[in-house]
Amino acid sequence: MKLKKLMEEKNLDGILITDLVNLRYFTGFTGTTGIALVTSTGRYFLADSRYVAQAKEEVPPCGFEVVPIIRPVENKIVQILKDEKIERLGIEDENITLSTYNGYVDKFKGVEFISLKDSFVRIRMIKTDIEIEKIKKAVEIADKAFKKILPLIKEGAVENDIKNELEYEMKKLGADGPSFETIIASNYRSAMPHGVASMKKIDRDGFVKFDFGCFYEGYASDMTRTVYFGDQPSEKHLDIYNTVLEAQLKAISVIKAGISTRYLDGIARDHIASKGYGENFGHGLGHGIGLVIHELPFASEKGEDFILEENMVITVEPGIYIDGFGGVRIEDDVIVKKDGYEILNKTTKELIIIK
Ligand SMILES: [Mn+2]
C-alpha cells in the first residue's frame, strides 16, 4: 500500500493526514473536518460528532477505523501516539499552519516531526483505474455541456449568461460543480489567458474562448475551445488558430511514458515560435488534473522537469494571445500510456465558425 511504502521509505512510525484533499484520497472522506493517523498497526480516522456517521460510511472501505473524538482532537492523537510508541511522525508541512505546528510541538512530547513535503501530491500524480474512470466522466460531461451551449452564442449574448447555462448543463449531467471559475472571453477579451466570464456582450468578427471543466465525484476535467463568431475569419485569425492547433497536435503526438514535460512543452513552444508568435505564448503547456484542478506534473519551460509515467493525466493547452486583437487556446485532457496516449475530449478541434 502507498502509505506503508512511504512509511518505510522515510522510516516513519506514523503519518498524520490533515489536508482535506489528501484525506479524501487516502480515506475516502468527503467532509470538511477530520484527521487521519496511520501507524504500523492501525489506521484511524478521527471525527467529531458532526462527521462520525458520514465517516463510518466513507472510510471503512479504505481500511480506516472511525474514532469519535471530543475536541480538541490533539488529546486523542496524543493518546494513540503514546499507546503505539510513535517516535517519528510524518506531517504535511506544506498544509499545516505555524500555529498548528506549534500546538503539535507543545502537545506531542517526545515525537520527532518529519516533513512529508510533497510526497502525497507526488503519489497522486499516477491515477488508479477508478480515478481515471471518474476523470473520463468529468471530461464527457464538459464535452456534452459545451455542445449544448454553442447555440447560445449570438450577437448581444452576455458572457456571464452563457457561463451560467454552461455550469447548469454540467450539473444536470451529474457534475458536482465547475472545477474552476469558468472562462468565457469574447473578441478582444480572448487575448486574456484567464479572462473569466464578464458582463461583456458577445460581438461579431472575433474569437470566443471557452476554458472550463467540472468535478465529477471529486475529479476534475479541464478543457478549452476557441470558436469564431462572424462570417469569415481573417487570415490572421486563421493563422493564429492553425498555429495553436498544430502546436497542440504536435505536442500530444509525442506523449508516452518516459518523456520529459520540459521536452513536451518545448515541442509546442518551438512550433509557435517558428511561426513568429513566440512572444505570445506566456504560460506553461499543461498540468496534471485529479482531485485538484492544477496538480503535478506541470509541463513548462521553467520549474521542475517531470518524467511522464503511465496513468498520469495531463492537460495540453498551448495558446497565442495578441493584445487588442484576440487569442486562441486549445486544451484537451490526455492520459499517458506506456507507449502513447489517449485523448479524452471528443469535441472537435477544427475551427467552429458561428455565423
Ligand atoms: Mn488547464
mmCIF file of C-alpha atoms and ligand atoms in Angstrom, residues 222 287 315 317 331, ligand 1:
data_model
loop_
_atom_site.group_PDB
_atom_site.id
_atom_site.type_symbol
_atom_site.label_atom_id
_atom_site.label_comp_id
_atom_site.label_asym_id
_atom_site.label_seq_id
_atom_site.Cartn_x
_atom_site.Cartn_y
_atom_site.Cartn_z
ATOM 1 C CA ASP A 222 -10.416 20.974 -17.853
ATOM 2 C CA HIS A 287 -0.619 20.374 -15.828
ATOM 3 C CA THR A 315 -3.717 18.820 -19.999
ATOM 4 C CA GLU A 317 -3.072 23.658 -23.770
ATOM 5 C CA GLU A 331 -6.877 22.265 -24.460
HETATM 6 MN MN MN B 1 -5.927 23.797 -17.819
#
